[in-house]
Every structure is written in C-alpha cells, then in structure tokens.
PDB file of C-alpha atoms and ligand atoms in Angstrom:
ATOM      1  CA  MET A  98     221.030 206.218  50.937  1.00  0.00           C
ATOM      2  CA  ALA A  99     222.581 202.733  49.665  1.00  0.00           C
ATOM      3  CA  PRO A 100     226.187 202.906  50.519  1.00  0.00           C
ATOM      4  CA  VAL A 101     228.626 204.038  48.228  1.00  0.00           C
ATOM      5  CA  TYR A 102     230.422 200.812  47.742  1.00  0.00           C
ATOM      6  CA  ASP A 103     227.218 199.364  46.916  1.00  0.00           C
ATOM      7  CA  SER A 104     227.185 200.331  43.393  1.00  0.00           C
ATOM      8  CA  ILE A 105     230.818 199.562  42.753  1.00  0.00           C
ATOM      9  CA  ALA A 106     231.566 196.243  44.527  1.00  0.00           C
ATOM     10  CA  GLU A 107     231.855 193.837  41.781  1.00  0.00           C
ATOM     11  CA  GLN A 108     234.233 196.511  40.005  1.00  0.00           C
ATOM     12  CA  PHE A 109     236.338 196.801  43.337  1.00  0.00           C
ATOM     13  CA  LYS A 110     237.291 192.965  43.470  1.00  0.00           C
ATOM     14  CA  LYS A 111     239.477 194.034  40.768  1.00  0.00           C
ATOM     15  CA  VAL A 112     241.356 196.574  42.553  1.00  0.00           C
ATOM     16  CA  ASN A 113     243.122 194.169  44.657  1.00  0.00           C
ATOM     17  CA  SER A 114     244.753 192.609  41.232  1.00  0.00           C
ATOM     18  CA  LEU A 115     246.720 196.130  40.503  1.00  0.00           C
ATOM     19  CA  PRO A 116     250.506 195.762  40.623  1.00  0.00           C
ATOM     20  CA  PHE A 117     250.639 198.776  43.524  1.00  0.00           C
ATOM     21  CA  ILE A 118     248.023 196.951  45.269  1.00  0.00           C
ATOM     22  CA  GLN A 119     250.123 193.364  45.149  1.00  0.00           C
ATOM     23  CA  TYR A 120     253.451 194.622  45.464  1.00  0.00           C
ATOM     24  CA  VAL A 121     253.264 197.747  47.307  1.00  0.00           C
ATOM     25  CA  THR A 122     250.048 198.489  49.622  1.00  0.00           C
ATOM     26  CA  THR A 123     249.757 194.863  50.638  1.00  0.00           C
ATOM     27  CA  TYR A 124     253.426 194.069  51.002  1.00  0.00           C
ATOM     28  CA  THR A 125     253.439 197.213  53.431  1.00  0.00           C
ATOM     29  CA  TYR A 126     250.227 196.210  55.374  1.00  0.00           C
ATOM     30  CA  LEU A 127     251.258 192.592  56.003  1.00  0.00           C
ATOM     31  CA  ASN A 128     254.590 193.708  57.430  1.00  0.00           C
ATOM     32  CA  LEU A 129     253.114 196.342  59.697  1.00  0.00           C
ATOM     33  CA  ILE A 130     250.410 193.390  60.862  1.00  0.00           C
ATOM     34  CA  GLY A 131     253.398 190.722  61.467  1.00  0.00           C
ATOM     35  CA  ASP A 132     252.790 187.463  62.770  1.00  0.00           C
ATOM     36  CA  VAL A 133     249.049 186.957  63.224  1.00  0.00           C
ATOM     37  CA  ALA A 134     249.148 183.142  64.267  1.00  0.00           C
ATOM     38  CA  GLY A 135     246.749 182.058  66.797  1.00  0.00           C
ATOM     39  CA  LYS A 136     245.030 185.782  66.646  1.00  0.00           C
ATOM     40  CA  SER A 137     241.490 186.972  67.176  1.00  0.00           C
ATOM     41  CA  ILE A 138     241.407 189.966  64.458  1.00  0.00           C
ATOM     42  CA  LEU A 139     238.772 192.279  63.786  1.00  0.00           C
ATOM     43  CA  ASP A 140     238.714 193.491  60.003  1.00  0.00           C
ATOM     44  CA  LEU A 141     236.728 196.678  59.916  1.00  0.00           C
ATOM     45  CA  ALA A 142     235.743 198.335  56.812  1.00  0.00           C
ATOM     46  CA  CYS A 143     236.659 194.703  55.099  1.00  0.00           C
ATOM     47  CA  GLY A 144     235.345 195.203  51.886  1.00  0.00           C
ATOM     48  CA  GLU A 145     234.900 191.969  49.884  1.00  0.00           C
ATOM     49  CA  GLY A 146     237.149 190.421  52.507  1.00  0.00           C
ATOM     50  CA  PHE A 147     240.348 190.404  50.360  1.00  0.00           C
ATOM     51  CA  TYR A 148     242.773 191.085  53.392  1.00  0.00           C
ATOM     52  CA  THR A 149     240.186 189.144  55.895  1.00  0.00           C
ATOM     53  CA  ARG A 150     240.496 186.089  54.109  1.00  0.00           C
ATOM     54  CA  LEU A 151     244.231 186.583  53.535  1.00  0.00           C
ATOM     55  CA  LEU A 152     245.000 186.736  57.419  1.00  0.00           C
ATOM     56  CA  LYS A 153     242.908 184.078  57.884  1.00  0.00           C
ATOM     57  CA  GLN A 154     244.919 182.078  55.560  1.00  0.00           C
ATOM     58  CA  ASN A 155     247.975 183.542  57.472  1.00  0.00           C
ATOM     59  CA  GLY A 156     247.295 181.520  60.298  1.00  0.00           C
ATOM     60  CA  ALA A 157     245.056 183.753  62.329  1.00  0.00           C
ATOM     61  CA  ALA A 158     242.425 181.473  64.945  1.00  0.00           C
ATOM     62  CA  ARG A 159     239.534 184.196  64.396  1.00  0.00           C
ATOM     63  CA  LEU A 160     238.344 186.778  61.734  1.00  0.00           C
ATOM     64  CA  VAL A 161     235.386 189.101  62.018  1.00  0.00           C
ATOM     65  CA  GLY A 162     234.713 191.557  59.367  1.00  0.00           C
ATOM     66  CA  VAL A 163     232.956 194.713  59.116  1.00  0.00           C
ATOM     67  CA  ASP A 164     231.496 196.423  56.525  1.00  0.00           C
ATOM     68  CA  ILE A 165     228.590 198.839  55.929  1.00  0.00           C
ATOM     69  CA  SER A 166     228.087 197.883  52.106  1.00  0.00           C
ATOM     70  CA  SER A 167     225.326 194.644  51.909  1.00  0.00           C
ATOM     71  CA  GLU A 168     227.080 194.494  48.175  1.00  0.00           C
ATOM     72  CA  MET A 169     230.602 194.262  49.773  1.00  0.00           C
ATOM     73  CA  ILE A 170     229.473 191.657  52.268  1.00  0.00           C
ATOM     74  CA  LYS A 171     227.475 189.570  50.081  1.00  0.00           C
ATOM     75  CA  LEU A 172     230.818 188.905  47.679  1.00  0.00           C
ATOM     76  CA  ALA A 173     232.754 188.268  50.857  1.00  0.00           C
ATOM     77  CA  ARG A 174     230.166 185.720  51.922  1.00  0.00           C
ATOM     78  CA  GLN A 175     229.907 184.165  48.402  1.00  0.00           C
ATOM     79  CA  GLU A 176     233.647 183.703  48.776  1.00  0.00           C
ATOM     80  CA  GLU A 177     233.155 182.114  52.319  1.00  0.00           C
ATOM     81  CA  GLU A 178     230.705 179.826  50.456  1.00  0.00           C
ATOM     82  CA  LYS A 179     232.987 178.850  47.810  1.00  0.00           C
ATOM     83  CA  GLU A 180     235.997 178.289  50.198  1.00  0.00           C
ATOM     84  CA  PRO A 181     234.885 178.015  53.873  1.00  0.00           C
ATOM     85  CA  LEU A 182     237.213 179.674  56.312  1.00  0.00           C
ATOM     86  CA  GLU A 183     234.980 180.382  59.333  1.00  0.00           C
ATOM     87  CA  ILE A 184     235.085 183.874  58.811  1.00  0.00           C
ATOM     88  CA  GLU A 185     232.400 185.870  60.426  1.00  0.00           C
ATOM     89  CA  TYR A 186     231.022 188.756  58.537  1.00  0.00           C
ATOM     90  CA  ILE A 187     228.431 191.994  59.764  1.00  0.00           C
ATOM     91  CA  ILE A 188     226.925 194.689  57.431  1.00  0.00           C
ATOM     92  CA  ALA A 189     227.213 197.635  60.079  1.00  0.00           C
ATOM     93  CA  ASP A 190     228.643 201.034  60.131  1.00  0.00           C
ATOM     94  CA  VAL A 191     231.861 201.303  62.392  1.00  0.00           C
ATOM     95  CA  MET A 192     230.687 204.418  63.749  1.00  0.00           C
ATOM     96  CA  GLU A 193     227.297 202.684  65.237  1.00  0.00           C
ATOM     97  CA  ILE A 194     228.564 199.006  65.689  1.00  0.00           C
ATOM     98  CA  GLY A 195     230.423 199.611  69.385  1.00  0.00           C
ATOM     99  CA  PHE A 196     231.825 196.799  71.193  1.00  0.00           C
ATOM    100  CA  ILE A 197     231.703 193.393  69.294  1.00  0.00           C
ATOM    101  CA  GLU A 198     233.964 191.454  71.595  1.00  0.00           C
ATOM    102  CA  ASN A 199     238.117 192.078  72.727  1.00  0.00           C
ATOM    103  CA  PHE A 200     240.079 191.394  69.945  1.00  0.00           C
ATOM    104  CA  ASP A 201     244.154 190.439  69.816  1.00  0.00           C
ATOM    105  CA  LEU A 202     244.519 192.760  66.803  1.00  0.00           C
ATOM    106  CA  VAL A 203     241.849 195.602  65.210  1.00  0.00           C
ATOM    107  CA  VAL A 204     242.564 196.183  61.342  1.00  0.00           C
ATOM    108  CA  ALA A 205     240.884 198.473  58.865  1.00  0.00           C
ATOM    109  CA  SER A 206     242.619 199.132  55.400  1.00  0.00           C
ATOM    110  CA  PHE A 207     241.152 202.279  54.560  1.00  0.00           C
ATOM    111  CA  LEU A 208     238.668 203.114  56.942  1.00  0.00           C
ATOM    112  CA  LEU A 209     239.370 206.209  58.642  1.00  0.00           C
ATOM    113  CA  ASN A 210     239.660 208.350  55.305  1.00  0.00           C
ATOM    114  CA  TYR A 211     235.593 208.144  55.116  1.00  0.00           C
ATOM    115  CA  ALA A 212     235.221 210.106  58.157  1.00  0.00           C
ATOM    116  CA  SER A 213     234.389 213.560  56.938  1.00  0.00           C
ATOM    117  CA  THR A 214     234.376 215.068  60.036  1.00  0.00           C
ATOM    118  CA  LYS A 215     236.220 214.874  63.256  1.00  0.00           C
ATOM    119  CA  ASP A 216     233.168 213.751  65.238  1.00  0.00           C
ATOM    120  CA  GLN A 217     232.855 210.739  62.723  1.00  0.00           C
ATOM    121  CA  LEU A 218     236.790 210.210  63.064  1.00  0.00           C
ATOM    122  CA  LEU A 219     236.407 209.806  66.732  1.00  0.00           C
ATOM    123  CA  ARG A 220     233.549 207.733  66.536  1.00  0.00           C
ATOM    124  CA  MET A 221     235.294 205.333  64.204  1.00  0.00           C
ATOM    125  CA  CYS A 222     238.501 205.354  66.671  1.00  0.00           C
ATOM    126  CA  GLN A 223     235.966 204.520  69.510  1.00  0.00           C
ATOM    127  CA  THR A 224     234.926 201.692  68.155  1.00  0.00           C
ATOM    128  CA  ILE A 225     238.359 200.661  67.040  1.00  0.00           C
ATOM    129  CA  PHE A 226     239.520 201.174  70.796  1.00  0.00           C
ATOM    130  CA  ALA A 227     236.403 199.417  72.450  1.00  0.00           C
ATOM    131  CA  ASN A 228     237.064 196.400  70.639  1.00  0.00           C
ATOM    132  CA  LEU A 229     240.905 195.825  71.642  1.00  0.00           C
ATOM    133  CA  LYS A 230     242.643 193.857  74.293  1.00  0.00           C
ATOM    134  CA  PRO A 231     244.868 196.244  76.528  1.00  0.00           C
ATOM    135  CA  GLY A 232     248.009 196.014  75.099  1.00  0.00           C
ATOM    136  CA  SER A 233     247.079 195.127  71.631  1.00  0.00           C
ATOM    137  CA  ARG A 234     247.649 197.032  68.368  1.00  0.00           C
ATOM    138  CA  PHE A 235     245.360 198.702  65.708  1.00  0.00           C
ATOM    139  CA  VAL A 236     247.098 198.689  62.003  1.00  0.00           C
ATOM    140  CA  THR A 237     245.691 200.489  59.201  1.00  0.00           C
ATOM    141  CA  LEU A 238     246.391 201.683  55.730  1.00  0.00           C
ATOM    142  CA  ASN A 239     245.292 205.257  54.721  1.00  0.00           C
ATOM    143  CA  ASN A 240     244.867 207.798  52.181  1.00  0.00           C
ATOM    144  CA  ASN A 241     248.303 209.974  52.612  1.00  0.00           C
ATOM    145  CA  LEU A 242     246.900 213.338  54.187  1.00  0.00           C
ATOM    146  CA  GLU A 243     250.450 214.837  53.851  1.00  0.00           C
ATOM    147  CA  LEU A 244     250.739 214.229  50.052  1.00  0.00           C
ATOM    148  CA  PRO A 245     250.288 217.972  48.532  1.00  0.00           C
ATOM    149  CA  PRO A 246     247.824 217.921  45.546  1.00  0.00           C
ATOM    150  CA  GLU A 247     250.476 219.295  43.135  1.00  0.00           C
ATOM    151  CA  PHE A 248     251.777 215.896  43.371  1.00  0.00           C
ATOM    152  CA  TYR A 249     249.102 213.554  42.970  1.00  0.00           C
ATOM    153  CA  HIS A 250     249.789 213.082  39.380  1.00  0.00           C
ATOM    154  CA  LYS A 251     252.993 211.101  40.495  1.00  0.00           C
ATOM    155  CA  ASN A 252     251.076 208.016  41.053  1.00  0.00           C
ATOM    156  CA  GLU A 253     248.886 208.044  38.009  1.00  0.00           C
ATOM    157  CA  LYS A 254     251.400 205.627  36.137  1.00  0.00           C
ATOM    158  CA  TYR A 255     250.334 203.105  38.733  1.00  0.00           C
ATOM    159  CA  GLY A 256     246.473 203.490  37.677  1.00  0.00           C
ATOM    160  CA  LEU A 257     246.155 205.852  40.836  1.00  0.00           C
ATOM    161  CA  ALA A 258     244.317 209.481  40.498  1.00  0.00           C
ATOM    162  CA  LYS A 259     243.391 211.481  42.930  1.00  0.00           C
ATOM    163  CA  SER A 260     241.753 214.843  42.674  1.00  0.00           C
ATOM    164  CA  CYS A 261     240.233 217.702  44.848  1.00  0.00           C
ATOM    165  CA  ALA A 262     238.174 220.556  44.169  1.00  0.00           C
ATOM    166  CA  GLY A 263     240.131 223.659  45.709  1.00  0.00           C
ATOM    167  CA  SER A 264     242.356 223.505  48.754  1.00  0.00           C
ATOM    168  CA  LEU A 265     242.745 220.975  51.544  1.00  0.00           C
ATOM    169  CA  GLN A 266     240.272 221.945  54.325  1.00  0.00           C
ATOM    170  CA  GLU A 267     238.961 219.838  56.940  1.00  0.00           C
ATOM    171  CA  GLY A 268     236.344 217.688  55.130  1.00  0.00           C
ATOM    172  CA  THR A 269     237.310 218.771  51.674  1.00  0.00           C
ATOM    173  CA  PRO A 270     236.288 215.422  49.337  1.00  0.00           C
ATOM    174  CA  LEU A 271     239.294 213.426  47.417  1.00  0.00           C
ATOM    175  CA  THR A 272     237.893 212.018  44.449  1.00  0.00           C
ATOM    176  CA  ILE A 273     239.578 208.525  43.779  1.00  0.00           C
ATOM    177  CA  THR A 274     239.863 207.051  40.330  1.00  0.00           C
ATOM    178  CA  LEU A 275     241.226 203.554  39.821  1.00  0.00           C
ATOM    179  CA  THR A 276     242.102 202.060  36.567  1.00  0.00           C
ATOM    180  CA  ILE A 277     241.336 198.615  37.356  1.00  0.00           C
ATOM    181  CA  SER A 278     242.170 196.717  34.085  1.00  0.00           C
ATOM    182  CA  ASP A 279     244.437 196.916  30.761  1.00  0.00           C
ATOM    183  CA  ASP A 280     241.500 198.181  28.745  1.00  0.00           C
ATOM    184  CA  GLY A 281     241.324 201.241  30.951  1.00  0.00           C
ATOM    185  CA  GLU A 282     237.963 200.521  32.823  1.00  0.00           C
ATOM    186  CA  LYS A 283     238.006 202.769  35.664  1.00  0.00           C
ATOM    187  CA  VAL A 284     236.515 203.122  39.354  1.00  0.00           C
ATOM    188  CA  SER A 285     235.684 206.316  41.251  1.00  0.00           C
ATOM    189  CA  PHE A 286     234.906 207.052  44.767  1.00  0.00           C
ATOM    190  CA  ASP A 287     235.047 209.812  47.258  1.00  0.00           C
ATOM    191  CA  ASN A 288     236.603 209.822  50.808  1.00  0.00           C
ATOM    192  CA  TYR A 289     237.681 212.848  52.684  1.00  0.00           C
ATOM    193  CA  TYR A 290     240.415 215.150  53.525  1.00  0.00           C
ATOM    194  CA  LEU A 291     241.215 215.598  57.530  1.00  0.00           C
ATOM    195  CA  SER A 292     244.601 216.567  58.623  1.00  0.00           C
ATOM    196  CA  LYS A 293     246.915 214.233  60.314  1.00  0.00           C
ATOM    197  CA  ALA A 294     247.081 216.477  63.222  1.00  0.00           C
ATOM    198  CA  THR A 295     243.119 215.408  63.538  1.00  0.00           C
ATOM    199  CA  TYR A 296     243.777 211.968  63.126  1.00  0.00           C
ATOM    200  CA  GLU A 297     246.337 212.025  66.142  1.00  0.00           C
ATOM    201  CA  TRP A 298     243.656 213.953  68.108  1.00  0.00           C
ATOM    202  CA  ALA A 299     241.340 211.508  67.459  1.00  0.00           C
ATOM    203  CA  LEU A 300     243.431 208.137  68.366  1.00  0.00           C
ATOM    204  CA  ARG A 301     244.889 209.848  71.359  1.00  0.00           C
ATOM    205  CA  SER A 302     241.400 211.446  72.509  1.00  0.00           C
ATOM    206  CA  VAL A 303     240.066 207.742  72.777  1.00  0.00           C
ATOM    207  CA  GLY A 304     243.099 206.255  74.237  1.00  0.00           C
ATOM    208  CA  PHE A 305     245.768 205.025  72.255  1.00  0.00           C
ATOM    209  CA  LYS A 306     249.542 205.624  72.633  1.00  0.00           C
ATOM    210  CA  GLU A 307     252.528 204.779  70.351  1.00  0.00           C
ATOM    211  CA  ILE A 308     250.828 206.287  67.454  1.00  0.00           C
ATOM    212  CA  CYS A 309     253.412 205.861  64.565  1.00  0.00           C
ATOM    213  CA  TRP A 310     253.149 207.060  60.677  1.00  0.00           C
ATOM    214  CA  HIS A 311     254.705 204.016  58.571  1.00  0.00           C
ATOM    215  CA  PRO A 312     256.107 204.881  54.601  1.00  0.00           C
ATOM    216  CA  LEU A 313     255.068 202.402  51.906  1.00  0.00           C
ATOM    217  CA  ILE A 314     257.377 199.905  51.175  1.00  0.00           C
ATOM    218  CA  VAL A 315     258.021 197.570  47.956  1.00  0.00           C
ATOM    219  CA  SER A 316     258.410 194.027  47.967  1.00  0.00           C
ATOM    220  CA  PRO A 317     261.005 192.422  46.515  1.00  0.00           C
ATOM    221  CA  GLN A 318     259.216 190.743  43.943  1.00  0.00           C
ATOM    222  CA  GLY A 319     257.742 194.009  42.801  1.00  0.00           C
ATOM    223  CA  VAL A 320     261.279 195.539  42.422  1.00  0.00           C
ATOM    224  CA  GLN A 321     262.249 192.238  40.585  1.00  0.00           C
ATOM    225  CA  LYS A 322     258.814 192.742  38.383  1.00  0.00           C
ATOM    226  CA  PHE A 323     259.027 196.504  37.230  1.00  0.00           C
ATOM    227  CA  SER A 324     262.196 197.849  38.697  1.00  0.00           C
ATOM    228  CA  GLN A 325     263.041 200.102  41.625  1.00  0.00           C
ATOM    229  CA  GLU A 326     263.407 203.294  39.403  1.00  0.00           C
ATOM    230  CA  PHE A 327     259.527 202.293  38.458  1.00  0.00           C
ATOM    231  CA  TRP A 328     258.512 202.568  41.995  1.00  0.00           C
ATOM    232  CA  GLN A 329     260.425 205.356  42.876  1.00  0.00           C
ATOM    233  CA  ASP A 330     257.786 207.823  42.621  1.00  0.00           C
ATOM    234  CA  SER A 331     255.403 205.547  44.992  1.00  0.00           C
ATOM    235  CA  ILE A 332     257.979 205.788  47.479  1.00  0.00           C
ATOM    236  CA  ASP A 333     258.803 209.973  47.087  1.00  0.00           C
ATOM    237  CA  TYR A 334     255.110 210.973  46.781  1.00  0.00           C
ATOM    238  CA  PRO A 335     253.482 207.942  48.709  1.00  0.00           C
ATOM    239  CA  TYR A 336     249.348 207.714  48.014  1.00  0.00           C
ATOM    240  CA  THR A 337     248.854 205.478  50.804  1.00  0.00           C
ATOM    241  CA  ILE A 338     250.362 205.557  54.417  1.00  0.00           C
ATOM    242  CA  GLY A 339     250.450 202.821  57.089  1.00  0.00           C
ATOM    243  CA  ILE A 340     249.315 203.891  60.790  1.00  0.00           C
ATOM    244  CA  THR A 341     249.716 201.533  63.922  1.00  0.00           C
ATOM    245  CA  CYS A 342     248.908 202.656  67.631  1.00  0.00           C
ATOM    246  CA  LEU A 343     248.517 200.754  70.923  1.00  0.00           C
ATOM    247  CA  LYS A 344     246.074 200.526  73.325  1.00  0.00           C
TER     248      LYS A 344
HETATM  249  C1  SAM B 512     238.760 201.444  49.668  1.00  0.00           C
HETATM  250  S1  SAM B 512     237.219 200.026  50.147  1.00  0.00           S
HETATM  251  C2  SAM B 512     238.304 199.082  51.172  1.00  0.00           C
HETATM  252  C3  SAM B 512     238.178 197.817  51.709  1.00  0.00           C
HETATM  253  C4  SAM B 512     239.152 196.576  52.241  1.00  0.00           C
HETATM  254  N1  SAM B 512     239.575 197.150  53.656  1.00  0.00           N
HETATM  255  C5  SAM B 512     240.266 196.700  51.324  1.00  0.00           C
HETATM  256  O1  SAM B 512     241.175 197.495  51.535  1.00  0.00           O
HETATM  257  O2  SAM B 512     240.403 195.889  49.971  1.00  0.00           O
HETATM  258  C6  SAM B 512     236.501 200.974  51.635  1.00  0.00           C
HETATM  259  C7  SAM B 512     235.622 200.482  52.462  1.00  0.00           C
HETATM  260  O3  SAM B 512     235.136 200.847  53.271  1.00  0.00           O
HETATM  261  C8  SAM B 512     233.756 200.607  53.692  1.00  0.00           C
HETATM  262  N2  SAM B 512     233.121 201.834  54.720  1.00  0.00           N
HETATM  263  C9  SAM B 512     233.287 203.139  54.496  1.00  0.00           C
HETATM  264  N3  SAM B 512     232.860 203.744  55.630  1.00  0.00           N
HETATM  265  C10 SAM B 512     232.729 202.552  56.391  1.00  0.00           C
HETATM  266  C11 SAM B 512     231.632 202.945  57.720  1.00  0.00           C
HETATM  267  N4  SAM B 512     231.599 203.847  58.388  1.00  0.00           N
HETATM  268  N5  SAM B 512     231.768 201.756  58.314  1.00  0.00           N
HETATM  269  C12 SAM B 512     231.740 200.633  57.693  1.00  0.00           C
HETATM  270  N6  SAM B 512     232.351 200.337  56.727  1.00  0.00           N
HETATM  271  C13 SAM B 512     232.672 201.439  55.914  1.00  0.00           C
HETATM  272  C14 SAM B 512     233.206 200.607  52.432  1.00  0.00           C
HETATM  273  O4  SAM B 512     232.057 199.920  52.311  1.00  0.00           O
HETATM  274  C15 SAM B 512     234.010 200.042  51.772  1.00  0.00           C
HETATM  275  O5  SAM B 512     233.818 198.565  51.484  1.00  0.00           O
END
C-alpha cells in the first residue's frame, strides 16, 4: 500500500502556512531545538522538508531528511533543486532504516504518533537513539496524547479538528482534519493514540534519559497579530506538545 502522504503531499505543503503552525508550533519547536549552528541533524518524517530547510538556513552544518512517502520526498527534492541547501533526502521507513550515522541532534516533528502499537513505537525510538551521538538530544513535536476528546473542538478555530471513534485505547486511530485555505479546503489523515506511559516506556527502553514534555508557547508576533485571548485555548487545551530527551 502506498504511504498515506503520497496522496496528500501537494495539499500538505499548505499546512505550514496556517497561523497556528507559524506562530505556535514552529515557534515552540525552534525554541526546544535551540541553537543549531554547526550541528549535524537528522530530520525523521521530514515530509516535504519544511523544517529540514529551516534548520539548514538557521546555520546547521549538515541535514539529512528521511520520510516514508516518496511524494513528500519528491517535493523536498524539488525545493532542493530550486534552491540548493545541500540537504540529503532519503525515502525510508524510520522503523526499518536503522543506523545512518552519528548526529549531533535528531528531530522528528509528528513522527511518533504514526506508531499504532508499542512495538512500532519502540522500533522508531531505536532508530532515533542509534543515530545520536552520546550526550545529544532528540526533539520532537507530537499529537498531545493527554487532551481528552471532549476538548478536541477547542482547537477548531485554528483550523485544527481531531476526532476518534470511541474511547482512547492503545492504538485507537485519531482522524486529523486541517483547514488549509481561506476557502475551506481541508486535508485529512489518521494517526494513533498511545498513552504517555507507553511513550515514556519506549523512550526509556532504548536508553533515553531526561525525558521532558513541553507545553506550547505562542510567539510575540502571533500575540501581536491575533491577541493573547485568541490563542488562550491553544495553551489551555493543547493540540500538540513537545518532547525532548537525552542520549
Ligand atoms: C504530519 S507529516 C509531518 C511532516 C514534517 N515533519 C512537518 O512537520 O512538516 C508526517 C510525516 O511522517 C511521515 N511518516 C509517517 N510514518 C513514517 C515512518 N514510519 N517512517 C518515515 N516517515 C513516516 C509521513 O509520510 C509524513 O510525511
């Protein structure tokens, strides 16, 4: 079966211009990642390379992007052709790829929530750990596992809908629907619920320490443009969270 993102690759490019992504998730993610100057970075589930390019433009020495979707990587390579940044892109399943090289930092925005079982999550974490130098960090953004479904609607005003059939159990599919343009165009895909305890177990099992869960923060520009009040639900009912840990 073709990876899900093959069919929505073009549409997904529009997601990163949503105000929520611009002023909240990207701002939070870059804050967690910190200074990248001179670092070698592996970007897992890099998609069409939005963050991969941003990190290279922010001064990283080397960037390798990996994604299971050949269509997403095709778009990333097209950008690389238009404006070469010397980023290397690989089409592969994170659960299968294993060791590439020792990186100073591994990032992966919205990878782990594609694991539908404990075993899949463990295999993703094994790849992440295997590619990090000792003393280096893994930084990720993830679907917020702890937001109860009765509050999912709180993020709809940001163009972010989420639904699940029935109660949240290990492996329950979550349908994410994002409104990606002013005329109401939507893109929809599934990821999976696994508990925070399962994430902690998988990260710890492969050897990670100092596992921290981070709330979203709104950029000053976002507050200026839309007001603090507008963003308050994104803070009180976070759609997304950050995770960092240390090898
Ligand atoms: C929501 S997109 C995020 C893309 C990018 N990280 C971003 O934040 O813009 C999720 C990406 O994960 C990729 N993906 C899902 N499961 C994967 C796996 N097992 N191995 C590699 N990539 C995977 C999908 O193909 C898709 O491009």
